[in-house]
PDB file of C-alpha atoms in Angstrom:
ATOM      1  CA  MET A   1      23.977 -66.366   4.925  1.00 43.00           C
ATOM      2  CA  ARG A   2      25.973 -63.529   6.403  1.00 46.00           C
ATOM      3  CA  ARG A   3      24.180 -61.013   8.568  1.00 45.00           C
ATOM      4  CA  ALA A   4      24.756 -57.307   8.305  1.00 43.00           C
ATOM      5  CA  PRO A   5      26.778 -56.055  11.254  1.00 46.00           C
ATOM      6  CA  LEU A   6      24.888 -54.198  13.930  1.00 43.00           C
ATOM      7  CA  ALA A   7      25.341 -50.437  14.085  1.00 44.00           C
ATOM      8  CA  THR A   8      27.434 -49.374  17.020  1.00 43.00           C
ATOM      9  CA  PRO A   9      28.220 -45.886  18.351  1.00 43.00           C
ATOM     10  CA  GLY A  10      30.821 -44.265  16.133  1.00 45.00           C
ATOM     11  CA  SER A  11      30.217 -46.781  13.314  1.00 43.00           C
ATOM     12  CA  THR A  12      28.072 -46.382  10.192  1.00 43.00           C
ATOM     13  CA  PRO A  13      24.947 -44.199  10.532  1.00 47.00           C
ATOM     14  CA  SER A  14      21.692 -45.880  11.406  1.00 53.00           C
ATOM     15  CA  LEU A  15      19.116 -46.607   8.720  1.00 48.00           C
ATOM     16  CA  LEU A  16      16.875 -43.836  10.053  1.00 47.00           C
ATOM     17  CA  ALA A  17      19.682 -41.278   9.946  1.00 51.00           C
ATOM     18  CA  ARG A  18      20.543 -42.266   6.365  1.00 55.00           C
ATOM     19  CA  LEU A  19      16.892 -41.988   5.331  1.00 47.00           C
ATOM     20  CA  LEU A  20      16.582 -38.516   6.863  1.00 51.00           C
ATOM     21  CA  ARG A  21      19.489 -37.389   4.691  1.00 58.00           C
ATOM     22  CA  GLU A  22      18.106 -39.040   1.573  1.00 57.00           C
ATOM     23  CA  PRO A  23      17.015 -36.405  -1.034  1.00 53.00           C
ATOM     24  CA  LEU A  24      14.404 -38.820  -2.416  1.00 50.00           C
ATOM     25  CA  LEU A  25      12.646 -38.859   0.967  1.00 48.00           C
ATOM     26  CA  HIS A  26      12.559 -35.043   1.015  1.00 49.00           C
ATOM     27  CA  PHE A  27      11.025 -35.085  -2.465  1.00 47.00           C
ATOM     28  CA  LEU A  28       8.373 -37.600  -1.407  1.00 48.00           C
ATOM     29  CA  VAL A  29       7.483 -35.593   1.721  1.00 48.00           C
ATOM     30  CA  LEU A  30       7.139 -32.368  -0.255  1.00 48.00           C
ATOM     31  CA  GLY A  31       5.081 -34.146  -2.897  1.00 49.00           C
ATOM     32  CA  LEU A  32       2.797 -35.570  -0.236  1.00 46.00           C
ATOM     33  CA  ALA A  33       2.397 -32.125   1.357  1.00 47.00           C
ATOM     34  CA  LEU A  34       1.475 -30.594  -2.003  1.00 45.00           C
ATOM     35  CA  PHE A  35      -1.037 -33.379  -2.658  1.00 44.00           C
ATOM     36  CA  VAL A  36      -2.679 -33.056   0.769  1.00 44.00           C
ATOM     37  CA  LEU A  37      -2.926 -29.280   0.597  1.00 45.00           C
ATOM     38  CA  ALA A  38      -4.270 -29.339  -2.970  1.00 43.00           C
ATOM     39  CA  ASP A  39      -6.873 -31.936  -1.959  1.00 46.00           C
ATOM     40  CA  TRP A  40      -7.776 -29.856   1.122  1.00 45.00           C
ATOM     41  CA  ARG A  41      -8.334 -26.765  -1.014  1.00 44.00           C
ATOM     42  CA  ALA A  42     -10.358 -28.704  -3.606  1.00 42.00           C
ATOM     43  CA  ARG A  43     -12.953 -29.849  -1.072  1.00 47.00           C
ATOM     44  CA  PRO A  44     -16.077 -27.703  -1.251  1.00 46.00           C
ATOM     45  CA  ALA A  45     -16.646 -25.442   1.714  1.00 48.00           C
ATOM     46  CA  SER A  46     -20.126 -25.840   3.129  1.00 49.00           C
ATOM     47  CA  GLY A  47     -21.997 -25.828   6.383  1.00 50.00           C
ATOM     48  CA  PRO A  48     -21.714 -23.517   9.371  1.00 50.00           C
ATOM     49  CA  ASP A  49     -17.984 -24.176   9.763  1.00 61.00           C
ATOM     50  CA  ALA A  50     -17.098 -22.989   6.242  1.00 58.00           C
ATOM     51  CA  ALA A  51     -16.325 -19.455   7.446  1.00 62.00           C
ATOM     52  CA  ARG A  52     -13.846 -20.893   9.945  1.00 75.00           C
ATOM     53  CA  ARG A  53     -11.975 -22.935   7.370  1.00 84.00           C
ATOM     54  CA  ILE A  54      -8.445 -21.899   6.443  1.00 85.00           C
ATOM     55  CA  GLU A  55      -7.235 -23.094   3.064  1.00 86.00           C
ATOM     56  CA  LEU A  56      -3.713 -23.143   1.704  1.00 85.00           C
ATOM     57  CA  SER A  57      -3.237 -23.975  -1.967  1.00 86.00           C
ATOM     58  CA  ALA A  58      -0.305 -25.537  -3.765  1.00 86.00           C
ATOM     59  CA  ASP A  59       0.444 -22.036  -5.071  1.00 88.00           C
ATOM     60  CA  ASP A  60       0.563 -20.756  -1.491  1.00 87.00           C
ATOM     61  CA  LEU A  61       3.057 -23.478  -0.644  1.00 88.00           C
ATOM     62  CA  ARG A  62       5.198 -22.609  -3.657  1.00 89.00           C
ATOM     63  CA  GLN A  63       5.180 -18.952  -2.620  1.00 90.00           C
ATOM     64  CA  LEU A  64       6.296 -19.843   0.890  1.00 88.00           C
ATOM     65  CA  SER A  65       9.094 -21.990  -0.534  1.00 90.00           C
ATOM     66  CA  GLY A  66      10.044 -19.197  -2.939  1.00 90.00           C
ATOM     67  CA  LEU A  67      10.323 -16.647  -0.136  1.00 89.00           C
ATOM     68  CA  TRP A  68      12.515 -19.051   1.820  1.00 89.00           C
ATOM     69  CA  ARG A  69      14.656 -19.704  -1.260  1.00 90.00           C
ATOM     70  CA  SER A  70      15.141 -15.979  -1.920  1.00 87.00           C
ATOM     71  CA  GLN A  71      16.366 -15.505   1.651  1.00 86.00           C
ATOM     72  CA  TRP A  72      18.498 -18.612   2.134  1.00 90.00           C
ATOM     73  CA  ASN A  73      19.429 -19.566  -1.466  1.00 89.00           C
ATOM     74  CA  ARG A  74      18.100 -23.099  -1.022  1.00 91.00           C
ATOM     75  CA  ASP A  75      14.797 -24.924  -0.805  1.00 91.00           C
ATOM     76  CA  PRO A  76      13.296 -25.469   2.647  1.00 91.00           C
ATOM     77  CA  GLY A  77      13.505 -28.927   4.130  1.00 90.00           C
ATOM     78  CA  PRO A  78      10.374 -30.792   5.241  1.00 89.00           C
ATOM     79  CA  GLU A  79      10.530 -29.517   8.823  1.00 90.00           C
ATOM     80  CA  GLU A  80      11.270 -25.984   7.675  1.00 89.00           C
ATOM     81  CA  LEU A  81       8.387 -26.073   5.238  1.00 88.00           C
ATOM     82  CA  ALA A  82       6.104 -27.361   7.972  1.00 88.00           C
ATOM     83  CA  ARG A  83       7.105 -24.401  10.170  1.00 90.00           C
ATOM     84  CA  LEU A  84       6.417 -21.991   7.299  1.00 88.00           C
ATOM     85  CA  VAL A  85       2.960 -23.485   6.855  1.00 88.00           C
ATOM     86  CA  ASP A  86       2.313 -23.323  10.594  1.00 88.00           C
ATOM     87  CA  ASP A  87       3.380 -19.660  10.666  1.00 89.00           C
ATOM     88  CA  GLN A  88       1.057 -18.886   7.772  1.00 86.00           C
ATOM     89  CA  VAL A  89      -1.883 -20.593   9.490  1.00 88.00           C
ATOM     90  CA  ARG A  90      -1.037 -18.856  12.784  1.00 86.00           C
ATOM     91  CA  GLU A  91      -1.035 -15.458  11.023  1.00 86.00           C
ATOM     92  CA  GLU A  92      -4.385 -16.169   9.350  1.00 84.00           C
ATOM     93  CA  VAL A  93      -5.943 -17.283  12.643  1.00 87.00           C
ATOM     94  CA  ALA A  94      -4.695 -14.148  14.422  1.00 85.00           C
ATOM     95  CA  PHE A  95      -5.931 -11.951  11.563  1.00 84.00           C
ATOM     96  CA  ARG A  96      -9.414 -13.480  11.577  1.00 84.00           C
ATOM     97  CA  GLU A  97      -9.657 -13.283  15.355  1.00 84.00           C
ATOM     98  CA  ALA A  98      -8.624  -9.617  15.222  1.00 83.00           C
ATOM     99  CA  LEU A  99     -11.373  -8.912  12.682  1.00 83.00           C
ATOM    100  CA  ALA A 100     -13.886 -10.835  14.784  1.00 83.00           C
ATOM    101  CA  ALA A 101     -12.902  -8.745  17.818  1.00 83.00           C
ATOM    102  CA  GLY A 102     -13.424  -5.561  15.797  1.00 84.00           C
ATOM    103  CA  LEU A 103      -9.818  -4.417  16.145  1.00 82.00           C
ATOM    104  CA  ASP A 104      -9.872  -3.096  12.582  1.00 80.00           C
ATOM    105  CA  ARG A 105     -12.645  -0.698  13.638  1.00 81.00           C
ATOM    106  CA  GLN A 106     -11.064   0.253  16.949  1.00 81.00           C
ATOM    107  CA  ASP A 107      -7.596   1.112  15.608  1.00 81.00           C
ATOM    108  CA  ILE A 108      -7.803   4.328  13.585  1.00 79.00           C
ATOM    109  CA  LEU A 109      -4.471   3.655  11.842  1.00 78.00           C
ATOM    110  CA  VAL A 110      -5.630   0.224  10.688  1.00 81.00           C
ATOM    111  CA  ARG A 111      -8.985   1.658   9.618  1.00 82.00           C
ATOM    112  CA  ARG A 112      -7.355   4.442   7.609  1.00 78.00           C
ATOM    113  CA  ARG A 113      -4.925   2.021   5.985  1.00 82.00           C
ATOM    114  CA  LEU A 114      -7.794  -0.235   4.914  1.00 84.00           C
ATOM    115  CA  VAL A 115      -9.734   2.750   3.562  1.00 83.00           C
ATOM    116  CA  GLU A 116      -6.669   3.929   1.649  1.00 84.00           C
ATOM    117  CA  ARG A 117      -6.160   0.433   0.238  1.00 85.00           C
ATOM    118  CA  MET A 118      -9.799   0.214  -0.832  1.00 88.00           C
ATOM    119  CA  ASN A 119      -9.581   3.601  -2.514  1.00 84.00           C
ATOM    120  CA  SER A 120      -6.534   2.359  -4.428  1.00 85.00           C
ATOM    121  CA  LEU A 121      -8.422  -0.740  -5.549  1.00 87.00           C
ATOM    122  CA  TRP A 122     -11.365   1.383  -6.653  1.00 86.00           C
ATOM    123  CA  ALA A 123      -9.019   3.689  -8.567  1.00 84.00           C
ATOM    124  CA  SER A 124      -7.361   0.810 -10.414  1.00 83.00           C
ATOM    125  CA  ALA A 125     -10.558  -1.153 -11.081  1.00 76.00           C
ATOM    126  CA  GLY A 126     -11.400   0.603 -14.338  1.00 65.00           C
ATOM    127  CA  GLU A 127      -7.988   1.623 -15.599  1.00 64.00           C
ATOM    128  CA  ALA A 128      -8.011   1.996 -19.347  1.00 64.00           C
ATOM    129  CA  GLY A 129      -5.156   1.957 -21.836  1.00 80.00           C
ATOM    130  CA  GLU A 130      -2.923   4.907 -22.555  1.00 89.00           C
ATOM    131  CA  PRO A 131      -4.308   7.802 -24.613  1.00 91.00           C
ATOM    132  CA  THR A 132      -3.259   8.313 -28.193  1.00 92.00           C
ATOM    133  CA  GLU A 133      -0.850  11.161 -28.812  1.00 94.00           C
ATOM    134  CA  ALA A 134      -3.594  13.162 -30.506  1.00 95.00           C
ATOM    135  CA  ALA A 135      -6.021  12.573 -27.630  1.00 94.00           C
ATOM    136  CA  LEU A 136      -3.397  13.610 -25.075  1.00 94.00           C
ATOM    137  CA  ARG A 137      -2.643  16.775 -27.062  1.00 94.00           C
ATOM    138  CA  ASP A 138      -6.337  17.687 -27.125  1.00 95.00           C
ATOM    139  CA  TRP A 139      -6.677  16.938 -23.413  1.00 94.00           C
ATOM    140  CA  TYR A 140      -3.645  19.126 -22.661  1.00 92.00           C
ATOM    141  CA  ALA A 141      -4.830  21.981 -24.860  1.00 92.00           C
ATOM    142  CA  ALA A 142      -8.024  22.241 -22.810  1.00 92.00           C
ATOM    143  CA  ARG A 143      -6.010  22.445 -19.566  1.00 90.00           C
ATOM    144  CA  ALA A 144      -2.720  24.080 -20.566  1.00 88.00           C
ATOM    145  CA  GLY A 145      -3.139  26.784 -17.917  1.00 82.00           C
ATOM    146  CA  GLN A 146      -2.946  24.132 -15.181  1.00 81.00           C
ATOM    147  CA  PHE A 147       0.579  23.261 -16.296  1.00 83.00           C
ATOM    148  CA  ALA A 148       1.964  26.785 -16.288  1.00 79.00           C
ATOM    149  CA  PRO A 149       4.722  26.860 -13.667  1.00 75.00           C
ATOM    150  CA  PRO A 150       3.906  29.442 -11.001  1.00 76.00           C
ATOM    151  CA  ARG A 151       6.074  32.522 -10.826  1.00 83.00           C
ATOM    152  CA  GLU A 152       5.277  32.805  -7.148  1.00 89.00           C
ATOM    153  CA  ALA A 153       3.212  30.914  -4.604  1.00 91.00           C
ATOM    154  CA  THR A 154       1.911  31.667  -1.124  1.00 94.00           C
ATOM    155  CA  PHE A 155       1.475  28.510   0.909  1.00 94.00           C
ATOM    156  CA  ALA A 156       1.520  26.931   4.376  1.00 92.00           C
ATOM    157  CA  THR A 157       3.129  23.655   5.394  1.00 93.00           C
ATOM    158  CA  LEU A 158       2.601  21.144   8.178  1.00 93.00           C
ATOM    159  CA  TYR A 159       5.688  19.024   8.876  1.00 94.00           C
ATOM    160  CA  PHE A 160       5.850  15.378  10.042  1.00 95.00           C
ATOM    161  CA  SER A 161       9.214  14.016  11.143  1.00 94.00           C
ATOM    162  CA  ASP A 162      10.159  10.424  10.338  1.00 92.00           C
ATOM    163  CA  ARG A 163      12.582  10.375  13.293  1.00 91.00           C
ATOM    164  CA  LEU A 164      10.056  11.608  15.838  1.00 92.00           C
ATOM    165  CA  ARG A 165       7.294   9.355  14.516  1.00 91.00           C
ATOM    166  CA  GLY A 166       9.255   6.132  14.251  1.00 90.00           C
ATOM    167  CA  GLY A 167       9.212   5.990  10.464  1.00 89.00           C
ATOM    168  CA  LYS A 168       5.439   6.544  10.266  1.00 91.00           C
ATOM    169  CA  ALA A 169       5.519  10.193   9.222  1.00 93.00           C
ATOM    170  CA  LYS A 170       3.800   9.555   5.887  1.00 93.00           C
ATOM    171  CA  GLU A 171       0.978   7.476   7.374  1.00 92.00           C
ATOM    172  CA  GLU A 172       0.321  10.004  10.140  1.00 92.00           C
ATOM    173  CA  ALA A 173       0.466  12.886   7.662  1.00 93.00           C
ATOM    174  CA  ILE A 174      -2.289  11.124   5.686  1.00 91.00           C
ATOM    175  CA  LEU A 175      -4.388  10.847   8.855  1.00 89.00           C
ATOM    176  CA  ALA A 176      -3.910  14.551   9.529  1.00 90.00           C
ATOM    177  CA  ARG A 177      -4.780  15.422   5.934  1.00 90.00           C
ATOM    178  CA  ASP A 178      -8.008  13.439   6.194  1.00 86.00           C
ATOM    179  CA  ALA A 179      -8.833  15.126   9.519  1.00 84.00           C
ATOM    180  CA  LEU A 180      -8.344  18.515   7.862  1.00 87.00           C
ATOM    181  CA  ALA A 181     -10.492  17.680   4.831  1.00 81.00           C
ATOM    182  CA  GLY A 182     -12.967  20.438   4.168  1.00 71.00           C
ATOM    183  CA  LYS A 183     -11.043  23.010   6.197  1.00 70.00           C
ATOM    184  CA  SER A 184     -10.633  26.102   4.036  1.00 65.00           C
ATOM    185  CA  ASP A 185      -8.245  27.954   6.345  1.00 63.00           C
ATOM    186  CA  GLY A 186      -4.618  26.959   6.066  1.00 60.00           C
ATOM    187  CA  GLN A 187      -3.718  28.657   9.355  1.00 62.00           C
ATOM    188  CA  GLY A 188      -6.561  27.428  11.555  1.00 62.00           C
ATOM    189  CA  ASP A 189      -7.477  23.945  12.803  1.00 69.00           C
ATOM    190  CA  VAL A 190      -3.865  22.705  12.823  1.00 75.00           C
ATOM    191  CA  GLN A 191      -3.080  23.001  16.516  1.00 73.00           C
ATOM    192  CA  GLY A 192      -1.636  19.775  17.855  1.00 75.00           C
ATOM    193  CA  LEU A 193      -0.837  18.484  14.379  1.00 86.00           C
ATOM    194  CA  GLY A 194       2.640  18.226  12.918  1.00 90.00           C
ATOM    195  CA  ASP A 195       6.098  18.556  14.420  1.00 92.00           C
ATOM    196  CA  VAL A 196       8.395  21.467  15.159  1.00 88.00           C
ATOM    197  CA  THR A 197      10.863  22.159  12.355  1.00 89.00           C
ATOM    198  CA  GLU A 198      13.251  24.857  11.241  1.00 88.00           C
ATOM    199  CA  LEU A 199      11.295  25.163   7.994  1.00 87.00           C
ATOM    200  CA  PRO A 200       8.985  28.190   8.011  1.00 89.00           C
ATOM    201  CA  PRO A 201       5.332  27.131   8.425  1.00 89.00           C
ATOM    202  CA  ARG A 202       4.232  29.714   5.856  1.00 91.00           C
ATOM    203  CA  ALA A 203       5.841  31.250   2.784  1.00 92.00           C
ATOM    204  CA  GLU A 204       4.546  34.294   0.949  1.00 92.00           C
ATOM    205  CA  ALA A 205       5.111  35.007  -2.759  1.00 90.00           C
ATOM    206  CA  MET A 206       7.943  32.452  -3.014  1.00 92.00           C
ATOM    207  CA  SER A 207       9.425  31.479  -6.374  1.00 90.00           C
ATOM    208  CA  PRO A 208       9.873  27.817  -7.372  1.00 88.00           C
ATOM    209  CA  ASP A 209      13.660  28.127  -7.118  1.00 89.00           C
ATOM    210  CA  GLU A 210      13.402  29.584  -3.615  1.00 92.00           C
ATOM    211  CA  ALA A 211      10.974  26.833  -2.574  1.00 92.00           C
ATOM    212  CA  ALA A 212      13.302  24.158  -3.969  1.00 92.00           C
ATOM    213  CA  GLY A 213      16.260  25.583  -2.057  1.00 93.00           C
ATOM    214  CA  LEU A 214      14.355  25.807   1.217  1.00 92.00           C
ATOM    215  CA  TYR A 215      11.917  22.874   1.182  1.00 92.00           C
ATOM    216  CA  GLY A 216      13.347  20.625  -1.531  1.00 93.00           C
ATOM    217  CA  PRO A 217      12.569  19.925  -5.211  1.00 92.00           C
ATOM    218  CA  GLU A 218       9.574  17.662  -4.517  1.00 93.00           C
ATOM    219  CA  LEU A 219       7.660  20.389  -2.711  1.00 93.00           C
ATOM    220  CA  ALA A 220       8.663  23.052  -5.260  1.00 91.00           C
ATOM    221  CA  GLU A 221       7.301  20.840  -8.043  1.00 89.00           C
ATOM    222  CA  ALA A 222       4.122  20.109  -6.095  1.00 90.00           C
ATOM    223  CA  LEU A 223       3.340  23.817  -5.753  1.00 89.00           C
ATOM    224  CA  GLY A 224       2.590  23.927  -9.469  1.00 82.00           C
ATOM    225  CA  ARG A 225       0.105  21.061  -9.500  1.00 82.00           C
ATOM    226  CA  LEU A 226      -1.597  20.817  -6.095  1.00 88.00           C
ATOM    227  CA  PRO A 227      -5.082  22.334  -5.964  1.00 86.00           C
ATOM    228  CA  ALA A 228      -5.349  25.527  -3.924  1.00 88.00           C
ATOM    229  CA  GLY A 229      -7.577  26.033  -0.904  1.00 89.00           C
ATOM    230  CA  SER A 230      -7.156  22.710   0.913  1.00 90.00           C
ATOM    231  CA  TRP A 231      -4.491  20.653   2.656  1.00 92.00           C
ATOM    232  CA  GLN A 232      -2.787  18.341   0.169  1.00 93.00           C
ATOM    233  CA  GLY A 233       0.033  15.821   0.206  1.00 92.00           C
ATOM    234  CA  PRO A 234       1.972  14.374   1.869  1.00 94.00           C
ATOM    235  CA  VAL A 235       5.009  15.638  -0.045  1.00 94.00           C
ATOM    236  CA  ALA A 236       8.521  14.418   0.732  1.00 93.00           C
ATOM    237  CA  VAL A 237      10.788  16.981   2.428  1.00 93.00           C
ATOM    238  CA  ALA A 238      14.080  16.631   4.287  1.00 88.00           C
ATOM    239  CA  GLY A 239      13.668  14.157   7.162  1.00 90.00           C
ATOM    240  CA  GLY A 240       9.980  13.491   6.656  1.00 93.00           C
ATOM    241  CA  TYR A 241       6.826  14.640   4.893  1.00 95.00           C
ATOM    242  CA  ALA A 242       4.780  17.812   4.720  1.00 95.00           C
ATOM    243  CA  LEU A 243       1.174  18.685   4.050  1.00 94.00           C
ATOM    244  CA  VAL A 244       0.827  21.745   1.840  1.00 94.00           C
ATOM    245  CA  PHE A 245      -1.928  24.373   1.758  1.00 94.00           C
ATOM    246  CA  VAL A 246      -1.598  26.533  -1.358  1.00 93.00           C
ATOM    247  CA  GLU A 247      -3.234  29.880  -0.657  1.00 92.00           C
ATOM    248  CA  ALA A 248      -2.490  31.674  -3.917  1.00 90.00           C
ATOM    249  CA  ARG A 249      -0.408  31.344  -7.067  1.00 87.00           C
ATOM    250  CA  THR A 250       0.781  33.797  -9.669  1.00 85.00           C
ATOM    251  CA  PRO A 251       0.769  31.732 -12.866  1.00 76.00           C
ATOM    252  CA  GLY A 252       3.589  31.913 -15.334  1.00 80.00           C
ATOM    253  CA  LYS A 253       3.528  31.217 -19.041  1.00 81.00           C
ATOM    254  CA  ALA A 254       1.869  27.994 -20.197  1.00 83.00           C
ATOM    255  CA  LEU A 255       4.339  25.346 -21.382  1.00 84.00           C
ATOM    256  CA  PRO A 256       4.222  23.962 -24.922  1.00 91.00           C
ATOM    257  CA  PHE A 257       2.867  20.415 -25.119  1.00 93.00           C
ATOM    258  CA  GLU A 258       6.295  18.901 -25.875  1.00 92.00           C
ATOM    259  CA  ALA A 259       7.765  20.387 -22.689  1.00 90.00           C
ATOM    260  CA  ALA A 260       4.844  19.282 -20.514  1.00 89.00           C
ATOM    261  CA  ARG A 261       4.021  15.932 -22.115  1.00 92.00           C
ATOM    262  CA  ASP A 262       5.184  13.764 -19.194  1.00 92.00           C
ATOM    263  CA  GLN A 263       3.364  15.958 -16.683  1.00 88.00           C
ATOM    264  CA  ALA A 264       0.245  15.890 -18.851  1.00 92.00           C
ATOM    265  CA  LEU A 265       0.331  12.094 -19.123  1.00 93.00           C
ATOM    266  CA  ASP A 266       0.691  11.738 -15.336  1.00 90.00           C
ATOM    267  CA  ALA A 267      -2.208  14.156 -14.803  1.00 89.00           C
ATOM    268  CA  TRP A 268      -4.322  12.299 -17.385  1.00 93.00           C
ATOM    269  CA  ARG A 269      -3.708   9.036 -15.512  1.00 91.00           C
ATOM    270  CA  ARG A 270      -4.596  10.639 -12.158  1.00 87.00           C
ATOM    271  CA  GLU A 271      -7.804  11.992 -13.633  1.00 89.00           C
ATOM    272  CA  ARG A 272      -8.779   8.576 -15.010  1.00 90.00           C
ATOM    273  CA  ARG A 273      -7.998   6.884 -11.686  1.00 89.00           C
ATOM    274  CA  GLU A 274     -10.114   9.444  -9.830  1.00 88.00           C
ATOM    275  CA  GLU A 275     -13.009   8.921 -12.246  1.00 90.00           C
ATOM    276  CA  SER A 276     -12.712   5.163 -11.736  1.00 90.00           C
ATOM    277  CA  ARG A 277     -12.627   5.595  -7.954  1.00 87.00           C
ATOM    278  CA  GLN A 278     -15.726   7.784  -8.002  1.00 90.00           C
ATOM    279  CA  ARG A 279     -17.643   5.290 -10.157  1.00 90.00           C
ATOM    280  CA  ALA A 280     -16.655   2.349  -7.968  1.00 89.00           C
ATOM    281  CA  TYR A 281     -17.541   4.256  -4.800  1.00 87.00           C
ATOM    282  CA  ALA A 282     -20.953   5.253  -6.204  1.00 89.00           C
ATOM    283  CA  ALA A 283     -21.688   1.599  -7.039  1.00 89.00           C
ATOM    284  CA  ALA A 284     -20.613   0.477  -3.544  1.00 88.00           C
ATOM    285  CA  ARG A 285     -22.471   3.336  -1.845  1.00 86.00           C
ATOM    286  CA  ALA A 286     -25.696   2.324  -3.543  1.00 89.00           C
ATOM    287  CA  ARG A 287     -25.612  -0.971  -1.620  1.00 89.00           C
ATOM    288  CA  TYR A 288     -25.861   0.790   1.758  1.00 84.00           C
ATOM    289  CA  ALA A 289     -28.635   2.608   3.566  1.00 84.00           C
ATOM    290  CA  VAL A 290     -27.281   5.455   5.713  1.00 77.00           C
ATOM    291  CA  ALA A 291     -29.211   6.659   8.764  1.00 80.00           C
ATOM    292  CA  LEU A 292     -28.341  10.117  10.124  1.00 70.00           C
ATOM    293  CA  PRO A 293     -29.665  12.033  13.118  1.00 77.00           C
ATOM    294  CA  ASP A 294     -31.972  14.919  12.266  1.00 75.00           C
ATOM    295  CA  THR A 295     -29.313  17.414  13.330  1.00 69.00           C
ATOM    296  CA  ALA A 296     -26.669  16.069  10.922  1.00 62.00           C
ATOM    297  CA  PRO A 297     -25.832  18.146   7.814  1.00 65.00           C
ATOM    298  CA  GLY A 298     -27.523  16.621   4.781  1.00 57.00           C
ATOM    299  CA  ALA A 299     -30.038  14.643   6.845  1.00 53.00           C
ATOM    300  CA  PRO A 300     -33.459  14.282   5.137  1.00 55.00           C
TER     301      PRO A 300
END
């Protein structure tokens, strides 16, 4: 019986090298990984260590592979997939440790982002279907005055530069808006907020066309729908975002329903989302007991 020749340097690849290039082996490794992870997720979590258990499902693995595929136009190999899984576990560990250390409560930006995200979830929790055309017409008829484009508006702005704030102008404008909540004076309580800009901080009796030419079309459009008497926004302007405080408006003629239908539908959706958010918040609030010092406003 003839023996197979021994592999020598520069000759045929070794058996191990050929196996590592064998597609069937890659398939078996991936299949085994899917089976192990699916079995891991299927095990019931119990005992004191359950809260410290990190589970990845087969769907999670497919998502990781899909992200890799969208970036590199091929499936990840076994080692690459293992690194993706390790990165996912590392991220989850770091996230849980950050929560355990209370970093979400210490970092105001993280806290505000979580609050904003929760408000969005509350707003979408009870979203209903679209209104019928007749229902939307009736809804608009009761509020037609709100859709009359202003002839003139007096307003103040607070500008946040994307360049100066490293691309975080919108997020920091939201923080400033929340800090100014309840302030009824558009000129006071804004020291130290916002960035210097060539845009005038206040405009008096300005028409929509003038506002569009100076601040941009987004802000000119917002002047007709933002509630007066409080800081609102952020609204996109050149190079960043602005908070807007509408002091007064001179209303124009109400638009016919056909001309304002899209605006009315958007406003109807916003109203429904706000109603949903308020209901969800009330239900969540009822689960908490709030203790206030005797000197706090609203304290019993």
